[in-house]
Amino acid sequence: MSQILYNSTRGGETGVTASQAIVKGLASDGGLFVPARIPAMDVPLAALSRMSYKEVAYEVMSRFYTDFTEEELKHCIDGAYDAKFDTEAIAPVVKKGGTWYLELFHGATIAFKDMALSILPYLMTTAARKLAMDQEIVILAATSGDTGKAALAGFADVPGTRIIVFYPKDGVSPIQKHQMVTQKGANTYVVGIEGNFDDAQSGVKAIFSDKAFKEQLAESGYVFSSANSINIGRLIPQVVYYFYAYARLLAQGDIQEGEAINAAVPTGNFGNILAAYYAKRMGLPIGKLLCASNDNKVLYDFMRSGEYDRNREFHLTISPSMDILVSSNLERLVYEIAGEDPDQTRALMEALFHAGSYAITSGMKDGLADFYGNYASEEETSGAIRKVFEQTGYLIDPHTAVASCVLDKYIDETGDEAKTVVVSTASPYKFTRSTMAAVDAKYAGMEDFDLIKEMHQLTGVAVPAAITEILEAPVLHKDICQKDEMKKVVAAFLKTE
Ligand SMILES: *Cc1c(COP(=O)(O)O)cnc(C)c1O
């Protein structure tokens, strides 16, 4: 198998191995690591359809992480996709009505971030060993709610690592928050910030690109890395489940080999849908990629007009994990549609940083033909939950509902009859109040935690262990900081001051 090396989207680093890219997280010029070429999947779809999730994972990841040995990669995969998931399928595909739902919420924190964050600690510690590093790895993460807990669960008590998570104090659901602040593990630290997700993400990025601070930490034996979806160690594991979903549909006789399917993806930071795009580029028969946004519809506007503009009102919605105005992973797509031109990419990202907006050329806009963008308002999101539940008895969470609604809009607009997989990114048990209130207004006045039992009664679906185990858990993390204090907080936790 030929080697794949990684380059920064902004041109400042080239020819980096997968191990180096995973440990670094972000390139030193502020760019994102991308594979120098996207490898083809040379295993026939029919063969994939006879494989388990872990076997498909190996086939996909070995095409990208070419400096990992087979033994190393299989060790990572076996460690990640085990009994932490409540089903052996890992990512089951269920058919309800005329639609397939790819359930990515069967891991430790019942949201799709588990798919990648359960393997990232293995990839990172394996990579560090390969590189003979002796520093402790410090994971810094900004979270819109789900990354934080999934990263904490993945890295808690992993030797040689520490993890610090910043979340917007008022921007996550009560259950998401409780999941994080009850996190155990001596190497974990969770801090709320007075600000929104973009503030948290900008703060983390600023720390990453602060050379003096990095040197100061290096002297104390620490090196930073990122568990956010900008890390190539998170992106590639997400490519896996698109192959797996297609393979399941094929195995079940729902599609013919080679038949193109669409994927509807609830989108925030653009990581999940970018993974689908990579899968398509590897040769997976995917037709349209439906990029579904909530009221923070910056991606929808971008796809229509070719202008990305973050200068707008920020909305707190019932799909908080998608409340994002700066979708970091879009930089990787911009790089692709710019013909892999780092200079153009850098110029656009600098415009985004300084002016908060940029416009792509009409040639680049043609590169967006694989995508369809639309959004769901709050009312439409609730409406989609209610509609799917009334028609099929299947209860979806608000993020999944955004994708479901956008799928309806897409079909109305185009009449496309291709089979579609709706990517189901969270269990409704994580968002009980907004989900239950959508089904029946009588639940609207009730509290998230009180609605857990009601949801169980309504659906008969067992309450996940991820919920039952936090109900009695003590709060261990109470710190709150201002958005400009993040660096100080990090230094204090690491005791470098
Ligand atoms: C993170 C998240 C999303 C958005 O995924 P991106 O990869 O950031 O686009 C959607 N739904 C849920 C439940 C999430 O946790």
JSON list of N, CA, C and O in Angstrom, two decimals, residues 55 133 156 303 402:
[
{"chain": "A", "resi": 55, "resn": "GLU", "atom": "N", "xyz": [-13.90, -4.66, 11.18]},
{"chain": "A", "resi": 55, "resn": "GLU", "atom": "CA", "xyz": [-13.19, -5.04, 9.95]},
{"chain": "A", "resi": 55, "resn": "GLU", "atom": "C", "xyz": [-13.27, -3.92, 8.91]},
{"chain": "A", "resi": 55, "resn": "GLU", "atom": "O", "xyz": [-12.28, -3.61, 8.24]},
{"chain": "A", "resi": 133, "resn": "MET", "atom": "N", "xyz": [8.03, 9.99, 21.89]},
{"chain": "A", "resi": 133, "resn": "MET", "atom": "CA", "xyz": [7.85, 11.25, 22.63]},
{"chain": "A", "resi": 133, "resn": "MET", "atom": "C", "xyz": [7.90, 10.98, 24.12]},
{"chain": "A", "resi": 133, "resn": "MET", "atom": "O", "xyz": [7.39, 9.98, 24.59]},
{"chain": "A", "resi": 156, "resn": "ALA", "atom": "N", "xyz": [-10.02, 9.92, 29.96]},
{"chain": "A", "resi": 156, "resn": "ALA", "atom": "CA", "xyz": [-9.95, 9.82, 31.42]},
{"chain": "A", "resi": 156, "resn": "ALA", "atom": "C", "xyz": [-9.01, 8.69, 31.82]},
{"chain": "A", "resi": 156, "resn": "ALA", "atom": "O", "xyz": [-9.15, 7.56, 31.35]},
{"chain": "A", "resi": 303, "resn": "MET", "atom": "N", "xyz": [-23.57, 27.81, 0.86]},
{"chain": "A", "resi": 303, "resn": "MET", "atom": "CA", "xyz": [-23.78, 26.94, -0.29]},
{"chain": "A", "resi": 303, "resn": "MET", "atom": "C", "xyz": [-24.65, 27.60, -1.37]},
{"chain": "A", "resi": 303, "resn": "MET", "atom": "O", "xyz": [-24.49, 27.33, -2.54]},
{"chain": "A", "resi": 402, "resn": "VAL", "atom": "N", "xyz": [-33.22, 17.83, 12.53]},
{"chain": "A", "resi": 402, "resn": "VAL", "atom": "CA", "xyz": [-32.81, 18.87, 11.58]},
{"chain": "A", "resi": 402, "resn": "VAL", "atom": "C", "xyz": [-32.50, 18.22, 10.23]},
{"chain": "A", "resi": 402, "resn": "VAL", "atom": "O", "xyz": [-32.93, 18.71, 9.16]}
]
